[in-house]
Short mmCIF file of C-alpha atoms in Angstrom, two decimals:
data_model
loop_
_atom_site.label_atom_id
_atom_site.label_comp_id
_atom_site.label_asym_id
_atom_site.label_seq_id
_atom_site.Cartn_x
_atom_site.Cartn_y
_atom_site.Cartn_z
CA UNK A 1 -12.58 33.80 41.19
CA UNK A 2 -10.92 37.68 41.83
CA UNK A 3 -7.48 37.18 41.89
CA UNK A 4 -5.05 40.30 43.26
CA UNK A 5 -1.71 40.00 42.01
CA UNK A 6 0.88 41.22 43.71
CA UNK A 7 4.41 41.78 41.58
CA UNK A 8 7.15 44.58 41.69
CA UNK A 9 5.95 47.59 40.20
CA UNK A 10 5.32 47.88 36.62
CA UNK A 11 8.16 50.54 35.27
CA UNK A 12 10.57 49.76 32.10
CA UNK A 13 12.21 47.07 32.74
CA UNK A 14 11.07 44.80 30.19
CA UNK A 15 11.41 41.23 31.93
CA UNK A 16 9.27 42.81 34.81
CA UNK A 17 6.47 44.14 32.39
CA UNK A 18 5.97 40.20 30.70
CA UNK A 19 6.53 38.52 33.89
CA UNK A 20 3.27 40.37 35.17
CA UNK A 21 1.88 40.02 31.86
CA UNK A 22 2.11 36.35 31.68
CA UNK A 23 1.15 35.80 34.74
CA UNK A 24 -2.09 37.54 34.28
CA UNK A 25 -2.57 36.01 31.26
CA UNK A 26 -2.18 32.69 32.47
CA UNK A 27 -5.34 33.34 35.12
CA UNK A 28 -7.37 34.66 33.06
CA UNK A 29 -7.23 31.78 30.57
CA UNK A 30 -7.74 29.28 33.53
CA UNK A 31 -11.43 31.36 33.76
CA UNK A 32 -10.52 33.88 36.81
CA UNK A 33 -10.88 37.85 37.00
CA UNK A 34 -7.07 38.55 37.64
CA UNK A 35 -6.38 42.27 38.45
CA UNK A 36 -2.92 43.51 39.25
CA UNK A 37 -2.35 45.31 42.46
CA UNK A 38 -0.30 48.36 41.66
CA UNK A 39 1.77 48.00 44.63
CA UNK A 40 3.52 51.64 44.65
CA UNK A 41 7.36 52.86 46.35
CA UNK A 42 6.34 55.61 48.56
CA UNK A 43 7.73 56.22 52.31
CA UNK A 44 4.79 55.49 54.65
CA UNK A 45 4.13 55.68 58.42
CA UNK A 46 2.85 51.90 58.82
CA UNK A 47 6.03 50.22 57.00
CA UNK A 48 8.78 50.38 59.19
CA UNK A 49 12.03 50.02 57.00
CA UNK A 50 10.47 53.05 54.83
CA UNK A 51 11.11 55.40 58.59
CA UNK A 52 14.66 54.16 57.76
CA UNK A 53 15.37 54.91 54.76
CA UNK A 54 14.16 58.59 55.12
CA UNK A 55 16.35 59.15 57.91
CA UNK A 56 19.03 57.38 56.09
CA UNK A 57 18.45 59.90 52.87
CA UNK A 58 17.90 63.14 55.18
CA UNK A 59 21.75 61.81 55.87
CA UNK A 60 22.91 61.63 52.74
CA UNK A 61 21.46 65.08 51.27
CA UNK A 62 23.44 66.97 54.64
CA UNK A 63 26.59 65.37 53.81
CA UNK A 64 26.42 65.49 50.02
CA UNK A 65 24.20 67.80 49.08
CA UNK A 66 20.94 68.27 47.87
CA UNK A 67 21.49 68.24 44.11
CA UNK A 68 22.76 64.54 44.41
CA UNK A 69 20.11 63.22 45.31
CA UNK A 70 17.58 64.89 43.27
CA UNK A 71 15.77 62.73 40.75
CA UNK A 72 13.92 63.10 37.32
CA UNK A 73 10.55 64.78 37.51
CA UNK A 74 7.36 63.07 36.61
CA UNK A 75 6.69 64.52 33.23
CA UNK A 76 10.36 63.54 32.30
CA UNK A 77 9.86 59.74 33.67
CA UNK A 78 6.77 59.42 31.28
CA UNK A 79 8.86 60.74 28.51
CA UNK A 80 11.38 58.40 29.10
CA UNK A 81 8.72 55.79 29.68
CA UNK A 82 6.46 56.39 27.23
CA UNK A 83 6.93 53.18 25.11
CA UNK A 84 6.53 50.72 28.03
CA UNK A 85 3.91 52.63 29.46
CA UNK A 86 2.11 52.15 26.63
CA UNK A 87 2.52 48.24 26.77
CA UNK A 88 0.97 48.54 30.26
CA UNK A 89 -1.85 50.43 29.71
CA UNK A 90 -2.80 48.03 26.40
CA UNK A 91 -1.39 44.96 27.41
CA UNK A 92 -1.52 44.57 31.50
CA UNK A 93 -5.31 44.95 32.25
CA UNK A 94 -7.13 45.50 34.83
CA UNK A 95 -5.24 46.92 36.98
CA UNK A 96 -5.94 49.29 40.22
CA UNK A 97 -4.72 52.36 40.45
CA UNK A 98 -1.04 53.33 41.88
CA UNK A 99 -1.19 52.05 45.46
CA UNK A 100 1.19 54.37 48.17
CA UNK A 101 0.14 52.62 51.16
CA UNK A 102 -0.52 49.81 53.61
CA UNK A 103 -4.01 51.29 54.12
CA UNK A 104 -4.69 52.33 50.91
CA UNK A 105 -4.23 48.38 49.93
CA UNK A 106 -6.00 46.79 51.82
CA UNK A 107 -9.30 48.99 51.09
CA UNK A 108 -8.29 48.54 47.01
CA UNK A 109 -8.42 44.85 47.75
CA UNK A 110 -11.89 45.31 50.21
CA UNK A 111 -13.51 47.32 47.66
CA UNK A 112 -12.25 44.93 44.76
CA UNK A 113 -13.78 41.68 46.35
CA UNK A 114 -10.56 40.45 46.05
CA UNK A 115 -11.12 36.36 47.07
CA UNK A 116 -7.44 35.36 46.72
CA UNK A 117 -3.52 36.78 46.32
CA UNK A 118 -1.04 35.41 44.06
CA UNK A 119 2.16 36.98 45.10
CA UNK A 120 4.80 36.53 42.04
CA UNK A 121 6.51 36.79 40.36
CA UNK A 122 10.33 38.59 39.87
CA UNK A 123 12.03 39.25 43.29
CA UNK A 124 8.96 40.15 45.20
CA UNK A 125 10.33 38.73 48.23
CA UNK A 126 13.74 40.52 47.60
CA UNK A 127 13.60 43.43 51.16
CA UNK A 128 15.96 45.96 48.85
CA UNK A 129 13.53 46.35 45.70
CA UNK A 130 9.91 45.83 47.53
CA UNK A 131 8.01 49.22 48.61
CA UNK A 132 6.91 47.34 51.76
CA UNK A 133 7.86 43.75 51.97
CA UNK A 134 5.51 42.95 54.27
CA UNK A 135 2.45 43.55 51.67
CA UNK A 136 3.96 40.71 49.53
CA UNK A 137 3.39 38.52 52.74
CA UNK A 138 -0.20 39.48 52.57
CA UNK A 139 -0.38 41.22 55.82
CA UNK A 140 -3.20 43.80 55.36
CA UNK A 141 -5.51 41.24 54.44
CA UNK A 142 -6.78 38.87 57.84
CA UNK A 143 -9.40 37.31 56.45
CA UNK A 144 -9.31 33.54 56.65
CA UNK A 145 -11.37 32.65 54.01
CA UNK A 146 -8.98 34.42 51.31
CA UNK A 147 -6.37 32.31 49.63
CA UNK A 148 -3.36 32.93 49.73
CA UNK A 149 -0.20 31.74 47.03
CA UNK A 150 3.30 32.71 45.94
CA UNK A 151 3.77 31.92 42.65
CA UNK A 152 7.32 31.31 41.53
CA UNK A 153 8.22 34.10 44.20
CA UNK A 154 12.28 35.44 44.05
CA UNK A 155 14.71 36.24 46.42
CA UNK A 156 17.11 36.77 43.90
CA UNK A 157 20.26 35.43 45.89
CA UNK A 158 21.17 32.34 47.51
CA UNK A 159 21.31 33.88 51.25
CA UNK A 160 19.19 35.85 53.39
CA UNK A 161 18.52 39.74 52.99
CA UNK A 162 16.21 40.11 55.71
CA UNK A 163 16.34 41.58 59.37
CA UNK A 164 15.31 39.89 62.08
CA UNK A 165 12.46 42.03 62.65
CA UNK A 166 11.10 41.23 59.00
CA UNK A 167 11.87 37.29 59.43
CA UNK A 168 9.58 36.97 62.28
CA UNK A 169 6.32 39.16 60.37
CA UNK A 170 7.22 37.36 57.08
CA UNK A 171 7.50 33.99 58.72
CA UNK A 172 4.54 34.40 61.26
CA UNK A 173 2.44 35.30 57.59
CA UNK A 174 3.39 33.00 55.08
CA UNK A 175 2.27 30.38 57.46
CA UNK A 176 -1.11 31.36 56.49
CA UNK A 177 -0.95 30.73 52.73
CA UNK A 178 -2.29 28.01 51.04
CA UNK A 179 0.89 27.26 49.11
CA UNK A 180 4.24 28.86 48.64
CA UNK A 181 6.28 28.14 45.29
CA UNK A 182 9.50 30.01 44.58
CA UNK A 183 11.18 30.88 41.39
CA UNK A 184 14.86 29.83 42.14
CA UNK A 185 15.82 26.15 43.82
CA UNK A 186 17.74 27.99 46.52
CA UNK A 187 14.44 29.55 47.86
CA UNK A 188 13.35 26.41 48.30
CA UNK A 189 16.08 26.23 51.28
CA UNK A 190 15.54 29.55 52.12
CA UNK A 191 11.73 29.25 52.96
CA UNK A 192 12.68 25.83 54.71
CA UNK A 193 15.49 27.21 56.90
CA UNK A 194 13.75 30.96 57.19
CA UNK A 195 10.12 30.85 56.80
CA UNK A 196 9.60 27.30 58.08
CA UNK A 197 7.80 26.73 55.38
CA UNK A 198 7.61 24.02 52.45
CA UNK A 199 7.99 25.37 48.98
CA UNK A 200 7.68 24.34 45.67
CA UNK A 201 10.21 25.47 42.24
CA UNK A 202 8.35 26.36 39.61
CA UNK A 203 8.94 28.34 36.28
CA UNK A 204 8.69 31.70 35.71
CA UNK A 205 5.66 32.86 34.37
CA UNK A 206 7.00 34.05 31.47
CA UNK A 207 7.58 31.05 30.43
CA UNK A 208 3.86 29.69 31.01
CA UNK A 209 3.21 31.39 27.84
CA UNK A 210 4.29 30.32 24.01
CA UNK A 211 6.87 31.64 21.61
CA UNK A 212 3.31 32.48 19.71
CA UNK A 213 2.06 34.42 22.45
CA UNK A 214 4.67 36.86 22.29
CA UNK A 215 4.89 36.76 18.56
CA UNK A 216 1.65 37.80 18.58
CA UNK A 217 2.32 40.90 20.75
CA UNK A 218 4.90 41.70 18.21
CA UNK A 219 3.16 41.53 15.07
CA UNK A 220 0.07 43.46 16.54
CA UNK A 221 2.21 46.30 16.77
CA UNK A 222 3.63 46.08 13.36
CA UNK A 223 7.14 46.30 14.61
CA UNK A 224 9.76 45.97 11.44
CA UNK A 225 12.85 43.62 11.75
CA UNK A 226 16.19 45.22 13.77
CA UNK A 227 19.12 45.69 11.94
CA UNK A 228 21.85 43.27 13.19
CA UNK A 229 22.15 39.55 14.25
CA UNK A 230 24.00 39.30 17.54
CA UNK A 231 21.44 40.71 20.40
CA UNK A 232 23.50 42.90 22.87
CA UNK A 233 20.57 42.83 26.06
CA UNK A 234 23.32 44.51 28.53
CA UNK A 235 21.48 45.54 32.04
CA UNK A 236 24.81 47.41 33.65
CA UNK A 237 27.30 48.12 30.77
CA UNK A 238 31.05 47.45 31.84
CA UNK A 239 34.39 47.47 30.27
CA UNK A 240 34.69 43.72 30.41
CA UNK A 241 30.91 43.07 29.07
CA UNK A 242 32.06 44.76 25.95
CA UNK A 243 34.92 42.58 25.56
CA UNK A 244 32.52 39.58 25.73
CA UNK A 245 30.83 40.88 23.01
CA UNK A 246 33.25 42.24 20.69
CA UNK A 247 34.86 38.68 20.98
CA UNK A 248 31.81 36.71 20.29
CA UNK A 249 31.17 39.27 16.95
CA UNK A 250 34.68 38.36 15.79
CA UNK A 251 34.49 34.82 16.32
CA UNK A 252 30.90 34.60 15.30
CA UNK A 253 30.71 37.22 11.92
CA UNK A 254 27.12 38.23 13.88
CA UNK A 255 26.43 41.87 13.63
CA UNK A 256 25.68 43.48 17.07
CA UNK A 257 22.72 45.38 18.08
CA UNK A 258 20.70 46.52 21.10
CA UNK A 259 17.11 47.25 22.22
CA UNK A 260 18.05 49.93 25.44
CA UNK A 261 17.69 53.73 25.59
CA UNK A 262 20.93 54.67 24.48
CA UNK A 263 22.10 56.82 27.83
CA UNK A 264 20.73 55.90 32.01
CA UNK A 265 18.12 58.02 32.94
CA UNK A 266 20.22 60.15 34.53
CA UNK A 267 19.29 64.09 35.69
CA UNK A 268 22.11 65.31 33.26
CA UNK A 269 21.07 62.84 30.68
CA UNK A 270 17.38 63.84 30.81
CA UNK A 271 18.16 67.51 31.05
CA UNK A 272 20.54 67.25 27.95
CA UNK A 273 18.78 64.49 25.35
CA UNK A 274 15.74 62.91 26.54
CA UNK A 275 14.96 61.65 23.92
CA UNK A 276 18.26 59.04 23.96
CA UNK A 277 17.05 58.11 27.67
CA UNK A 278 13.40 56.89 25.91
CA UNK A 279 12.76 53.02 26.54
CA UNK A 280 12.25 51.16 23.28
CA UNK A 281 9.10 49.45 22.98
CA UNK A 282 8.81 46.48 24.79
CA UNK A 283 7.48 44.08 21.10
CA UNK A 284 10.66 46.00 19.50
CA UNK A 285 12.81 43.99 22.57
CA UNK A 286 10.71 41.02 21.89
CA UNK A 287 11.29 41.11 17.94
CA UNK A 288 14.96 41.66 19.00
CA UNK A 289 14.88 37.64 19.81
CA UNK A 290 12.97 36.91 16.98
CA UNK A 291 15.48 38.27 14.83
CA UNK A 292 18.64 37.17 16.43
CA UNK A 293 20.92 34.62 15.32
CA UNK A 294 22.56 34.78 18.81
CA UNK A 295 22.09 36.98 22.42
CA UNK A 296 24.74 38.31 24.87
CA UNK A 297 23.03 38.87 27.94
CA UNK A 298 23.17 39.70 31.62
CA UNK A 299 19.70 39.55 32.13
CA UNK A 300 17.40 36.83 33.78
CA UNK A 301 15.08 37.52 31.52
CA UNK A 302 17.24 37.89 28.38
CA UNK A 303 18.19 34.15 29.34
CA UNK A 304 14.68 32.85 29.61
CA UNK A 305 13.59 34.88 26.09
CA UNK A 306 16.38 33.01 24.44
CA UNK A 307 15.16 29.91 25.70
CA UNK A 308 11.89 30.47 24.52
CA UNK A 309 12.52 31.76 21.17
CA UNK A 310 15.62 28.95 21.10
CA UNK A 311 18.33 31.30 20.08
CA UNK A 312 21.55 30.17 21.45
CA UNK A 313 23.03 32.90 23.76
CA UNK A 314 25.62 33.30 26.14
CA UNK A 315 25.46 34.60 29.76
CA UNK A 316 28.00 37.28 31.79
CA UNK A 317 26.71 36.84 35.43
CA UNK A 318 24.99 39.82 37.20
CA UNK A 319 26.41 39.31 40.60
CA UNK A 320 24.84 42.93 41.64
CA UNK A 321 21.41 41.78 41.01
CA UNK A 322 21.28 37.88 42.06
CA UNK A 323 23.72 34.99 40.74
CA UNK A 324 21.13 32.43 42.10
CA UNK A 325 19.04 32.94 39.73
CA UNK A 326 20.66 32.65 36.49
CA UNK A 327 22.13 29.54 38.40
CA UNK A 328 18.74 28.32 39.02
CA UNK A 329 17.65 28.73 35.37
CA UNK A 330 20.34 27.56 33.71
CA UNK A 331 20.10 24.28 35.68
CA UNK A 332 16.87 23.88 35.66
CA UNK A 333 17.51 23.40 31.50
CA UNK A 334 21.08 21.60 31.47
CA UNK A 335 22.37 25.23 30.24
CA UNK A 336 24.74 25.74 32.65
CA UNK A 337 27.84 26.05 30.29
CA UNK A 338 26.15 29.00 28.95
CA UNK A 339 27.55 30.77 31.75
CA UNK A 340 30.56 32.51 30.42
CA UNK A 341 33.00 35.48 31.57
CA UNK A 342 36.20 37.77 30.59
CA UNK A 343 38.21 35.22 31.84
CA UNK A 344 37.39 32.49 29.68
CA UNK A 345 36.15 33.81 26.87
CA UNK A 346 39.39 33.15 24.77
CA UNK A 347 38.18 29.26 25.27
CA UNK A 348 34.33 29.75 24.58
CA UNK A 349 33.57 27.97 21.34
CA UNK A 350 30.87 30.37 20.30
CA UNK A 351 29.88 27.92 17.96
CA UNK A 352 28.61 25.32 20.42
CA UNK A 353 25.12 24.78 19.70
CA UNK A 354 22.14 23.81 22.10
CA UNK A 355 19.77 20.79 22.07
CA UNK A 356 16.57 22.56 21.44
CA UNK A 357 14.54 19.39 20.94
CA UNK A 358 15.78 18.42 24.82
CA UNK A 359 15.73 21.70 26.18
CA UNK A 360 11.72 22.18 24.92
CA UNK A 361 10.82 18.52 26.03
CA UNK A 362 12.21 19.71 29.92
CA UNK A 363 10.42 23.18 29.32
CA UNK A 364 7.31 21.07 28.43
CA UNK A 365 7.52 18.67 31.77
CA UNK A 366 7.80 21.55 33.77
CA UNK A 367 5.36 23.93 32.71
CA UNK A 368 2.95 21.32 32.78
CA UNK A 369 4.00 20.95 36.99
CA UNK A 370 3.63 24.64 37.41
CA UNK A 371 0.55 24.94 35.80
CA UNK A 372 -0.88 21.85 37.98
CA UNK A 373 0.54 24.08 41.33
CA UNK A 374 -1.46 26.82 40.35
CA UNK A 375 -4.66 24.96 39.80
CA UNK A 376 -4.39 22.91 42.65
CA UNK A 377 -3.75 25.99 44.53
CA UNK A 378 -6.64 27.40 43.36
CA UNK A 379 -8.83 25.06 43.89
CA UNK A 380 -8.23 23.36 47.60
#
């Protein structure tokens, strides 16, 4: 079968990149064509919150000033990309072409022979960080005979985002797929009280895959061990994140280090040293796990790669980009104490270890129900 995915577009952040890459992966080895629907941000006519925004930016520039709200130029974000781009052009295949547009979409997918849509995963169905959220309901596709399933689809919080305008399309759509599964447990509420819809919790892809899989990646592009043994992944650096670590290198004698450009891709940044904005490679984050003895994180994703490569880590909550779902996670494997912050670090026994042989046995169980959804799915 031709599968279109649809999944948050494919930039540098590295959870993103293997979430898409498993994902694909995953289809392909079940026997189907997979391609990945490059799903593009660009203000169009025929999305309606995109008017918005523009209107709300022309705003912004009059009051503030143009030279705010410039951004880096396109040479300079494949500069600064250049090591992640890579992994997609090697690694995430095939794939269309950037898509700007409702239109442009739904001829890709046409001209494809696309025969079914798995929307997932990441927060896909998260209004703020989609191009058009309305594509990731499938709307520019009526054809009945196409299937249509969310895959371990995100909201990324707890409570609802969406107007009331895009809760009537989104819920007057999603009634027309074939079956809805959500990444988090509170979606599951959310598409029940929202949507009107059942749905499933599932894994994230990413976790579909084995710690071989992504060893594999690593040593097919040679990449040497990193110097250190406490992995700092740190999304939005703070004051009181740095605490967390310096405390858990005291009490732990672990040697920090970190896999992140070393300034934010910022127009002063990129005008002054580029070259410290560049990505790492994604395998060089990946062999970051492999070599830690322990992870400090604030990333989903940082979570679920320490769970796969069972490294015990530690947690600071990301309220800015979604509580529920470290939440979700972190119950879903009886990790919740791995939730730590400022506050209580002075009790944290940084020593605690983890039940890996438990933990792996629940990972087992559940991959084995999210790979049954998405054969079932695609095969009613």
């Amino acid at each position: 079968m031709k599968i279109g995915i649809l999944t948050q577009p494919l930039h540098n952040n590295y959870g993103g990149l293997l979430q898409c890459y498993a994902l694909q992966t995953m289809l392909q080895r079940m026997g189907h064509e997979a391609w990945v629907l490059q799903r593009i941000h660009r203000y169009e006519q025929n999305c309606w919150r995109s008017k918005a925004e523009i209107a709300l930016k022309n705003v912004v520039k009059r009051l503030i000033g143009r030279e705010v709200c410039k951004r880096i130029s396109e040479e300079q974000k494949q500069t600064v990309g250049r090591h992640t781009h890579y992994f997609t052009e090697k690694y995430i295949n095939p794939r269309t072409e950037p898509i700007y547009s409702t239109h442009r979409l739904k001829q890709m997918a046409y001209d494809l022979g696309i025969e079914a849509y798995v929307v997932g995963s990441d927060q896909v169905w998260r209004p703020m960080y989609s191009p058009c959220i309305t594509n990731y309901f499938i709307d520019f596709d009526c054809r009945s005979q196409v299937k249509r399933i969310a895959y371990a689809a995100s909201f990324g919080v707890d409570h609802w985002e969406y107007t009331h305008h895009d809760t009537e399309c989104c819920a007057a759509l999603v009634k027309h797929f074939d079956a809805v599964s959500v990444r988090e447990a509170s979606g599951v509420d959310l598409c029940k009280r929202y949507l009107g819809v059942k749905a499933q919790h599932v894994l994230d892809p990413t976790l579909l895959l084995d710690r071989a899989d992504y060893e594999r990646l690593v040593a097919n592009e040679h990449e040497t061990q990193r110097d250190g043994s406490l992995f700092c992944y740190i999304l939005d650096k703070a004051a009181n994140k740095q605490q967390v670590i310096e405390s858990a290198a005291k009490a732990t004698a672990l040697q920090p280090f970190y896999t992140m450009p070393e300034l934010e891709s910022t127009i002063a940044n990129v005008t002054r040293d580029i070259e410290a904005c560049v990505f790492p490679a994604v395998t060089a984050w990946l062999r970051s796990f492999m070599d830690a003895k322990m992870v400090v994180t604030d990333s989903f994703h940082g979570c679920v790669f320490s769970i796969i490569f069972n490294k015990p880590f530690w947690v600071i909550g990301n309220a800015g980009r979604g509580m529920a779902r470290f939440k979700s996670l972190l119950s879903q494997f009886g990790l919740e104490e791995r939730m730590i912050s400022v506050q209580n670090i002075a009790t944290t026994n940084w020593q605690k270890p983890i039940d890996w042989q438990r933990v792996n046995a629940r990972r087992d169980a559940l991959r084995v129900e999210a790979l049954q959804f998405l054969q079932k799915s695609l095969t009613l």
